[in-house]
Coordinates of C-alpha atoms in Angstrom, one line a residue:
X216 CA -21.2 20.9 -17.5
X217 CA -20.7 22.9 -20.8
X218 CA -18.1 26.0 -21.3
X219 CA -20.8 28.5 -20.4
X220 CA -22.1 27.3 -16.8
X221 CA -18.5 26.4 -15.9
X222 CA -17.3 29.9 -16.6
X223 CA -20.1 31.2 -14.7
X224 CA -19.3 29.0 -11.9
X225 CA -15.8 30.0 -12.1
X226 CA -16.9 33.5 -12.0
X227 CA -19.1 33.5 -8.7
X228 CA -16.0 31.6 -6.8
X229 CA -13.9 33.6 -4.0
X230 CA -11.1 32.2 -2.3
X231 CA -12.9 33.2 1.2
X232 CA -15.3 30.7 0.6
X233 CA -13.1 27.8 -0.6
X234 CA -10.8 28.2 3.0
X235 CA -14.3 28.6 4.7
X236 CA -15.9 25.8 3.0
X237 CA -12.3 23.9 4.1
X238 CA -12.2 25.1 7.3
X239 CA -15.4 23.4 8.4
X240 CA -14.8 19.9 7.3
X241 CA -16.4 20.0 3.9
X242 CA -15.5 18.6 1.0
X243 CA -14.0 20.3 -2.4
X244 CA -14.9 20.1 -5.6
X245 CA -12.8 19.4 -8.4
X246 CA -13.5 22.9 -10.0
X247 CA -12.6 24.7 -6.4
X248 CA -9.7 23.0 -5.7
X249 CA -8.3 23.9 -9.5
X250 CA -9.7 27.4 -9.0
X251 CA -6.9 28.0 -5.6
X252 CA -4.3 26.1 -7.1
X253 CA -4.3 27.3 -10.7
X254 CA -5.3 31.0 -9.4
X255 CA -2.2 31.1 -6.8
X256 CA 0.0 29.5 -9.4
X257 CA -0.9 32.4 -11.9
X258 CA -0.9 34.8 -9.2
X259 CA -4.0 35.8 -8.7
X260 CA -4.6 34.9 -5.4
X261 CA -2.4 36.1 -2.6
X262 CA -0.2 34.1 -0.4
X263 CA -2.0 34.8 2.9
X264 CA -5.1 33.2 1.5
X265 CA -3.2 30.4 0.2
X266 CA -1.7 30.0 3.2
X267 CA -4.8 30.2 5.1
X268 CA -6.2 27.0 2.8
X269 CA -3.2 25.0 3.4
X270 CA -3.8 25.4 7.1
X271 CA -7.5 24.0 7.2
X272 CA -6.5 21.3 4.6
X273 CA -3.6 20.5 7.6
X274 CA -5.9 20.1 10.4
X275 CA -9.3 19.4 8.5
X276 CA -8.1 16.7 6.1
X277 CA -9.0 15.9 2.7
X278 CA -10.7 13.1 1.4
X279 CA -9.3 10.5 -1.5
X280 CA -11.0 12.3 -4.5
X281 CA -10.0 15.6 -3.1
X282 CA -6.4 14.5 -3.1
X283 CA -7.1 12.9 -6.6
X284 CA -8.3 16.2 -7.9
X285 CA -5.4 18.3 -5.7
X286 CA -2.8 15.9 -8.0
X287 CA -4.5 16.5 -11.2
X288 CA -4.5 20.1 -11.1
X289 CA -0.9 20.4 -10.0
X290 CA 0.0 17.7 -13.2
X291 CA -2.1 20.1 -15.3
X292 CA -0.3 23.1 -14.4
X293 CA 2.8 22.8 -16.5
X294 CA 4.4 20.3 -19.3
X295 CA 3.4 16.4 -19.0
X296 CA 6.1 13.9 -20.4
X297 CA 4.8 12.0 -23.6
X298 CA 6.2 8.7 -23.3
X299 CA 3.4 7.0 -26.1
X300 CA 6.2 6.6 -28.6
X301 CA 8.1 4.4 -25.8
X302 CA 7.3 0.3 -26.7
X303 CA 5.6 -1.7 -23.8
X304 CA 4.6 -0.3 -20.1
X305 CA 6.5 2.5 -19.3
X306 CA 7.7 1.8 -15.1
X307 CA 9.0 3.7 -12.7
X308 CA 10.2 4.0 -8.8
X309 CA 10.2 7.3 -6.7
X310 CA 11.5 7.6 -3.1
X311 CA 10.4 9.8 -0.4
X312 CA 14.6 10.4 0.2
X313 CA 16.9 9.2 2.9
X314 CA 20.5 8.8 3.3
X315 CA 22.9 6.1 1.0
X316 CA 19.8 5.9 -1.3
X317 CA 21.7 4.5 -3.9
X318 CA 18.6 2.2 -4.9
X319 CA 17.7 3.7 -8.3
X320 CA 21.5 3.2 -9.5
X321 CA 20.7 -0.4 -8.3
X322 CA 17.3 -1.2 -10.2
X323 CA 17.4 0.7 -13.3
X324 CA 19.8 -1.7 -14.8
X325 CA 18.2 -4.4 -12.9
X326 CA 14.8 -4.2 -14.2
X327 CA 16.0 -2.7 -17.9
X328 CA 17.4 -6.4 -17.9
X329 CA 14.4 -7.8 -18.0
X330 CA 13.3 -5.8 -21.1
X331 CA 11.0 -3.9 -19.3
X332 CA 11.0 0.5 -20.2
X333 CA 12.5 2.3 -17.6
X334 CA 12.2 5.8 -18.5
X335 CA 13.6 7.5 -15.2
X336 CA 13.4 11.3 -14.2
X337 CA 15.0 12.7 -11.0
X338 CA 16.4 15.0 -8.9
X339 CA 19.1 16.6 -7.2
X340 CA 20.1 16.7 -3.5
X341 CA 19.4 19.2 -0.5
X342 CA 20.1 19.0 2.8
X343 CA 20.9 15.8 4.1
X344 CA 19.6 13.5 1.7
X345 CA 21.0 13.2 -1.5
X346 CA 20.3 13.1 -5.1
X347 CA 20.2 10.4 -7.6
X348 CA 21.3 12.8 -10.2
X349 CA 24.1 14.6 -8.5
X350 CA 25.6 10.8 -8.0
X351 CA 25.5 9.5 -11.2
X352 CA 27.2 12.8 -12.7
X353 CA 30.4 11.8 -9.9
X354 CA 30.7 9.6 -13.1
X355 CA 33.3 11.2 -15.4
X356 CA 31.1 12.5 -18.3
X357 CA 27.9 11.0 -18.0
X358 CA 25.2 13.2 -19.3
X359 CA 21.9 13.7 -17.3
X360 CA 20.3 16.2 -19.6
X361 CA 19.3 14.6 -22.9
X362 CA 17.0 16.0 -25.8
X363 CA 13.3 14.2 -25.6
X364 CA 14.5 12.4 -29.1
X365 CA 18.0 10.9 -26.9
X366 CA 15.8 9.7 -24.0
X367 CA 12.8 7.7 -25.7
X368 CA 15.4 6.4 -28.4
X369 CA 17.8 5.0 -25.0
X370 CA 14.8 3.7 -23.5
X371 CA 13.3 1.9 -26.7
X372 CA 17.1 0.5 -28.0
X373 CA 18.5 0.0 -24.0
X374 CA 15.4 -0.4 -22.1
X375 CA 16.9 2.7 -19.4
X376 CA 16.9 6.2 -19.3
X377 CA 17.6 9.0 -17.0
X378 CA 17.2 12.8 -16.8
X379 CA 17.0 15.6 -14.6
X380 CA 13.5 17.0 -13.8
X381 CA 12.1 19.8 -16.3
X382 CA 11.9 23.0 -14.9
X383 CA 8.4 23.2 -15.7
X384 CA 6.9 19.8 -14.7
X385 CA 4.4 20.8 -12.6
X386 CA 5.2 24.4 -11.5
X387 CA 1.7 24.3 -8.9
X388 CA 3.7 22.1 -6.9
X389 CA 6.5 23.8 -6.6
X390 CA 4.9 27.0 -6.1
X391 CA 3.0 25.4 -3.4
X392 CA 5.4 23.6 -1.9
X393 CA 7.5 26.8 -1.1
X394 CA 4.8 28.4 0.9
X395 CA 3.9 25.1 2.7
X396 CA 7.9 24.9 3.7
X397 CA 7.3 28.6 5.5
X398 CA 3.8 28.0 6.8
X399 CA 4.7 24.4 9.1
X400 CA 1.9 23.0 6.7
X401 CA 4.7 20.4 5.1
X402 CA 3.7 17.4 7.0
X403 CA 0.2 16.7 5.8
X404 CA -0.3 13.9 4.4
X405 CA -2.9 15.2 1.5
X406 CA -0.1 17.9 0.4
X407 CA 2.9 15.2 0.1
X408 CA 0.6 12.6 -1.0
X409 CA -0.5 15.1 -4.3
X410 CA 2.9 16.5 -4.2
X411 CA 4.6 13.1 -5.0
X412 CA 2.1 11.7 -7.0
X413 CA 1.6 14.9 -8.9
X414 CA 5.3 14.3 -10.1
X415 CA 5.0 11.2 -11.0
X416 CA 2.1 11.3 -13.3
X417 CA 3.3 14.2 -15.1
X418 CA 6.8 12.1 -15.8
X419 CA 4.4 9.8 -18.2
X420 CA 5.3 6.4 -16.5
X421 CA 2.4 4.1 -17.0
X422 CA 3.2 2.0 -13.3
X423 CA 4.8 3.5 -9.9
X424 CA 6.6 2.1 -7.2
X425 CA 6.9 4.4 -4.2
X426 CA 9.9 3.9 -1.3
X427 CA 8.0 5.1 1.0
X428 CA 11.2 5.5 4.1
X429 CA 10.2 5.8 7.7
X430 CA 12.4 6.1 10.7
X431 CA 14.6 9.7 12.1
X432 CA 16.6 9.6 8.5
X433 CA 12.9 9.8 6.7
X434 CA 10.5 12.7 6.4
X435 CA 7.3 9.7 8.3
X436 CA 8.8 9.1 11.5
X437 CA 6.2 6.3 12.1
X438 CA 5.0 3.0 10.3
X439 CA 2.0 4.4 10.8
X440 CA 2.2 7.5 9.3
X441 CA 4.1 5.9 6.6
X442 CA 1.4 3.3 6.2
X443 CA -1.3 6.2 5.7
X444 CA 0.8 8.2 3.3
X445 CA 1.8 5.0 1.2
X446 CA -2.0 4.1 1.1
X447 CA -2.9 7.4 -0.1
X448 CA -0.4 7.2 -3.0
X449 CA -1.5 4.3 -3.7
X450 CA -4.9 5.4 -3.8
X451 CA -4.5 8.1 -6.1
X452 CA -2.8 6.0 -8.6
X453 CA -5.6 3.8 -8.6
X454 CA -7.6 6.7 -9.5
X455 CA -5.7 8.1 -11.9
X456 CA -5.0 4.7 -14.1
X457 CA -1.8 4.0 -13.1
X458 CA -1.1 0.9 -11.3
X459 CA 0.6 2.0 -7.9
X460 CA 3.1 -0.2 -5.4
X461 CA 4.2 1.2 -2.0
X462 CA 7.1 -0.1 -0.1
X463 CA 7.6 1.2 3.6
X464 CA 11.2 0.7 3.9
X465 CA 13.6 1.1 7.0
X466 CA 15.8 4.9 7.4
X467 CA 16.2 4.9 11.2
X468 CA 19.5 3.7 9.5
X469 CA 21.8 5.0 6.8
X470 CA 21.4 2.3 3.6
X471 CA 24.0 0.3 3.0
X472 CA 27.9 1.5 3.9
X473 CA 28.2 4.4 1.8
X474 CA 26.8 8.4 2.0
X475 CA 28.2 10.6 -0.2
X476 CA 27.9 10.6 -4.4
X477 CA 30.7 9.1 -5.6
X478 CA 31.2 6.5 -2.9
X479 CA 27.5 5.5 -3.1
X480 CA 27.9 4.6 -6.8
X481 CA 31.3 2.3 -5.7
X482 CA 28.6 0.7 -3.3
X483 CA 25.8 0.2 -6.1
X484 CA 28.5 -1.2 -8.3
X485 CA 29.3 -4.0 -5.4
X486 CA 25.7 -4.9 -5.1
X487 CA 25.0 -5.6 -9.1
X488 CA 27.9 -7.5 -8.6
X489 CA 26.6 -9.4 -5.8
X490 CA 28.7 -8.1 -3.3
X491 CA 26.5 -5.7 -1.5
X492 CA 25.1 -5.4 2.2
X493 CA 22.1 -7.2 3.2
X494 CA 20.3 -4.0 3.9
X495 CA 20.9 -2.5 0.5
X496 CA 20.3 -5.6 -1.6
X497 CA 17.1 -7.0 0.0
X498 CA 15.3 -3.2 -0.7
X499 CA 16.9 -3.2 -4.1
X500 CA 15.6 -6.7 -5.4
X501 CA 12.4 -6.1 -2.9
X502 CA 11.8 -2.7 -5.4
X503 CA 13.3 -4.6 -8.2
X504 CA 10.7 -7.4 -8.1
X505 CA 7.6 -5.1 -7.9
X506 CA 8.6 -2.9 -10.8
X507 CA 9.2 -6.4 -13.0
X508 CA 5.7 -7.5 -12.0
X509 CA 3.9 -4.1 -12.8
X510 CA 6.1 -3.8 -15.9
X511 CA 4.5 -7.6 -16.9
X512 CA 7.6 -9.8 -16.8
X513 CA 6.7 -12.1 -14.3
X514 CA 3.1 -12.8 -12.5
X515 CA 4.1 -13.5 -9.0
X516 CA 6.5 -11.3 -6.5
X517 CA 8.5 -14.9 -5.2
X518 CA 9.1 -15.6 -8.9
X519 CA 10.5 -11.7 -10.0
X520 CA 12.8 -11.7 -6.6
X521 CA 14.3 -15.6 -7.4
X522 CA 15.2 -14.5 -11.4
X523 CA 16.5 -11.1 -10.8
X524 CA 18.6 -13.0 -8.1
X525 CA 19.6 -15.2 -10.9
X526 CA 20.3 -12.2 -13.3
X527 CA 22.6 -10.5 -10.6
X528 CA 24.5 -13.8 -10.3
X529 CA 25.1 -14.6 -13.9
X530 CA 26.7 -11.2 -14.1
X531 CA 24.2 -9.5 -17.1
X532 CA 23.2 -7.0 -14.3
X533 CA 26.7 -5.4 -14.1
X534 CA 26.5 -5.5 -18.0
X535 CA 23.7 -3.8 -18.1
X536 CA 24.8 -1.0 -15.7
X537 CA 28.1 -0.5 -17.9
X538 CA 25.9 0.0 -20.8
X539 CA 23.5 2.3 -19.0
X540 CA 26.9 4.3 -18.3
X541 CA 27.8 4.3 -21.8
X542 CA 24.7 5.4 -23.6
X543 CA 24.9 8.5 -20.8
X544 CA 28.1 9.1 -22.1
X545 CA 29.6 8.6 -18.6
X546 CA 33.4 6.8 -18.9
X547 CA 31.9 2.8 -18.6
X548 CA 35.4 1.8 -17.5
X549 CA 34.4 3.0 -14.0
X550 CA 32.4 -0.2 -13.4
X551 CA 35.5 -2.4 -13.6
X552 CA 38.0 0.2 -12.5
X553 CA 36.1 2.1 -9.2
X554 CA 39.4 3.9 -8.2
X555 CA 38.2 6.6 -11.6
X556 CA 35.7 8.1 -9.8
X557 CA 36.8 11.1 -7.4
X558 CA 38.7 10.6 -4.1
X559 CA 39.0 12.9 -1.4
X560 CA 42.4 14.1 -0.3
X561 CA 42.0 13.5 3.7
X562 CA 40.1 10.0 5.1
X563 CA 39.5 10.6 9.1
X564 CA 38.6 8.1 11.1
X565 CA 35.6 8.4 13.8
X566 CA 36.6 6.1 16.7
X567 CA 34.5 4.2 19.5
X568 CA 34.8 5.5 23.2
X569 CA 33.6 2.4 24.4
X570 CA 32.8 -1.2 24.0
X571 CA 29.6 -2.6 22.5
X572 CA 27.5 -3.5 20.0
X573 CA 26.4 -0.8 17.6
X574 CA 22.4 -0.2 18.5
X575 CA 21.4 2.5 16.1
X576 CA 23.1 5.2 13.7
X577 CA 21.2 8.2 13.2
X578 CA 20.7 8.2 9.6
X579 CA 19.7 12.2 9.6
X580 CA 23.1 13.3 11.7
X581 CA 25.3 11.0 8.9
X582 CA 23.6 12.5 5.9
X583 CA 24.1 16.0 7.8
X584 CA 28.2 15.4 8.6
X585 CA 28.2 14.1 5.0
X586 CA 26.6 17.7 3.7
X587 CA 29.0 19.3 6.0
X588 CA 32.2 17.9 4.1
X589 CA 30.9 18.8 1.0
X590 CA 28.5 15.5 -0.4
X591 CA 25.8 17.6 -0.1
X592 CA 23.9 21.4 -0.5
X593 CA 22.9 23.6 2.4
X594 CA 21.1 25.5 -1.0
X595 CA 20.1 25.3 -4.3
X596 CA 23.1 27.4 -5.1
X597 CA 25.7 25.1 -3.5
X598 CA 28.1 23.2 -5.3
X599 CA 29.0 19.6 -4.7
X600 CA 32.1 17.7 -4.1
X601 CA 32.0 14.3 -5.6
X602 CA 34.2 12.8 -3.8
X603 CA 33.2 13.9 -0.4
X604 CA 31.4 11.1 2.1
X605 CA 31.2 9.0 4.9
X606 CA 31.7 5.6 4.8
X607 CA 30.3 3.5 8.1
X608 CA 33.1 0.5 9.1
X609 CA 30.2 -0.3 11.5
X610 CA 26.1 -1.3 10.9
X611 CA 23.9 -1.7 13.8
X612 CA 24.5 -5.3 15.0
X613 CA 28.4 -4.9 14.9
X614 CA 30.3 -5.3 18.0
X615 CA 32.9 -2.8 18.3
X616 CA 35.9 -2.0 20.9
X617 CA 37.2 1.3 22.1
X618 CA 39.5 2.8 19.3
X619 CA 37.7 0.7 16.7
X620 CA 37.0 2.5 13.4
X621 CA 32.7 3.7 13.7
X622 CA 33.1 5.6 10.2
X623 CA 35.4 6.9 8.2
X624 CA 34.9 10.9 6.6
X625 CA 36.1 11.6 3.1
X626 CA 36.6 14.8 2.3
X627 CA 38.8 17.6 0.4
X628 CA 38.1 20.3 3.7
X629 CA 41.3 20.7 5.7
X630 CA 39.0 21.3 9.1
X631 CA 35.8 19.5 9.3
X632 CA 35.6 19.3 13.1
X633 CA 31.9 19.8 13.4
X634 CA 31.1 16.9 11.2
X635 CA 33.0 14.7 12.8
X636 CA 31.8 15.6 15.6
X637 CA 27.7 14.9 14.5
X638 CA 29.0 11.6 13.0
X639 CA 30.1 10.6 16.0
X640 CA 26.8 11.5 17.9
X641 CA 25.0 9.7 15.1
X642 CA 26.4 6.1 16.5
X643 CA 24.7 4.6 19.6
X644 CA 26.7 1.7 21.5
X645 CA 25.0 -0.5 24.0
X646 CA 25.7 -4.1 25.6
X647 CA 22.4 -5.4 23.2
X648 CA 22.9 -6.5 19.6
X649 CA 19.7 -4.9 17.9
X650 CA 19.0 -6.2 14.5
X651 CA 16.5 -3.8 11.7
X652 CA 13.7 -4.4 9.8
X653 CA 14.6 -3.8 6.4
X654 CA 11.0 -3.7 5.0
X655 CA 8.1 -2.7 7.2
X656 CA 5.1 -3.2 5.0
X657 CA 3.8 -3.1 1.5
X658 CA 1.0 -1.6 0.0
X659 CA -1.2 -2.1 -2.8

């Protein structure tokens, strides 16, 4: 269609007709869809219509090229990251958050050992799941906001890179997001789906692995609501040239032993050292050995998981990590030496009132105790304590007596009775030892 038709087609559109068009079942095209998004982001069309869309897109659907449009006209409403001057194919890994997510700390190095470009952009915590950024700055010194010039040059010398989100990476979302979080239009799987991926393709990363978490800790409650989302991600990668992974990973548990910020990066220390929890390490080299296939390194999964095995074992993974530290400008030392990174002042343990095996740990009520002694933000505005955290001397399977140590709170807060109190509703005890499914499915 040339400039002249389109602006007339522009011209005749009204908002009434997109949400009417929507509310019967019909599907968008590419120019209506970017006429409500880019005309609400500019503010030209009102919330209440806006918000009367996102409610028919909720209950009528859309289909895979609507959501393929939906996440190019969020990507193209603000900046897009060039990444061109960056040397072979640019990977990266997003999760849908959950609680002791320390995974990113865990492959960057990984996969940046391989030689493949991981040029990494994240985000901060809210509520009770935290943020990769606001961990690795528990580090003393270590810089998460670097000059374009600083990231591609750590990425092309190093291999690894990491910054905090630009403010204007695409502002649509955002925008969007914010009326979708007051309207109870959040959970559609369209709107995350575009949402995510959206993110992702404006970050410049030429293949994506998603964590896609299920379980009470995860925003997909079930594997099958996980499986749709994941397969619509992956979908819209497809579409959009960028080869896509999902990985539908457990979070009816906490990950690993460690919630907080700095004690999570003690944790992912332990694993690149081959010391970590089976839970933590089998999603790590399961993420790991996805990115390293994507990124071109090896041709089969079996063959990626066996040599980054190998890599964590020979001790160049740890390397790696303290080098990833030091181009940050974060004190390396720390890798060696955990007991630099903050500590709280007062350790109280969380006890068991009776004898057992522990069933199930609510991974939403620990990342919620954790934000209550001061790991995490209630709002943007909040500040957070580094060295705040919960650390759990108990995983489902454990047997455990009465009196016996469930978790242990970290924290600087003289009284912190309520969250000691929601960590202790968080652990379940029965007479059956449960075991977990680390990794449910994956999609590609």
């Amino acid at each position: 269609m040339d400039s002249g038709k389109l602006k007339a087609e522009v011209y005749k559109m009204r908002m009434v007709d997109i949400i009417q068009k929507k509310k019967q079942g019909e599907a968008l095209t590419a120019l209506e869809i970017d006429f409500a998004v880019q005309g609400y982001t500019k503010g030209e069309i009102p919330d209440y219509q806006m918000s009367a869309f996102l409610m028919a897109v909720y209950f009528k659907g859309m289909n895979k090229e609507e959501i393929s449009n939906m996440t190019l006209s969020f990507v193209n409403s603000g900046d897009q990251v060039d990444l061109s001057a960056i040397e072979g194919i640019k990977v990266d890994k997003h999760s849908t958050g959950g609680v002791g997510d320390k995974i990113s700390l865990i492959v960057i190095p990984l996969v940046a050992s391989l030689g493949i470009p991981v040029a990494k952009m994240s985000g901060r915590g809210l509520g009770h799941t935290g943020g990769t950024i606001d961990k690795l700055e528990s580090i003393e010194g270590f810089k998460t906001e670097l000059t374009s010039e600083e990231f591609i040059n750590n990425v092309n010398k190093y291999k690894m890179a990491i910054v905090g989100q630009s403010g204007n990476l695409t502002p649509a979302d955002k925008k969007i997001y914010a009326l979708r979080d007051v309207t109870a239009t959040v959970d559609s799987i369209p709107l995350i789906a575009s949402s995510i991926m959206s993110k992702k393709i404006a970050s410049g990363a030429d293949a994506i692995v998603l964590d896609v978490k299920v379980g009470d800790g995860a925003f997909m409650k079930t594997v099958d609501d996980a499986r749709e989302l994941a397969r619509t991600m992956v979908d819209i990668g497809k579409m959009l040239n960028r080869k896509t992974v999902a990985i539908i990973t457990d979070m009816n548990n906490p990950l690993g032993h460690e919630v907080g910020n700095a004690n999570e990066i003690r944790e992912a220390i332990e694993v690149l050292k081959g010391h970590g929890s089976e839970d933590e390490t089998t999603v790590a080299l399961t993420i790991a050995s996805h990115m390293a296939v994507l990124g071109g390194a090896f041709n089969e999964f079996e063959e990626a998981y066996k040599n980054l095995e190998s890599i964590i074992r020979s001790g160049k993974a740890i390397e790696k990590l303290k080098e990833f530290v030091k181009i940050q400008g974060g004190n390396s030392e720390v890798v060696e030496n955990v007991d630099l990174l903050p500590k709280a002042k007062y350790h109280i343990e969380v006890k068991a009132k009776e004898d057992g095996y522990v069933s199930h740990i609510e991974a939403e009520k620990i990342g919620i105790a954790a934000m209550l002694l001061g790991a995490g933000r209630k709002t943007k505005e909040d500040s957070i304590d580094f060295a705040a955290g919960i650390t759990l001397n108990k995983k489902v399977g454990d047997k455990v007596k009465v009196g016996e140590a469930i978790c242990t709170l970290h924290t600087n807060l003289e009284v912190c009775e309520d969250a000691k109190k929601v960590a202790e509703e968080a652990f379940y005890i029965s007479d059956k030892c449960n075991t977990i499914q680390y990794i449910h499915d994956i999609v590609m």
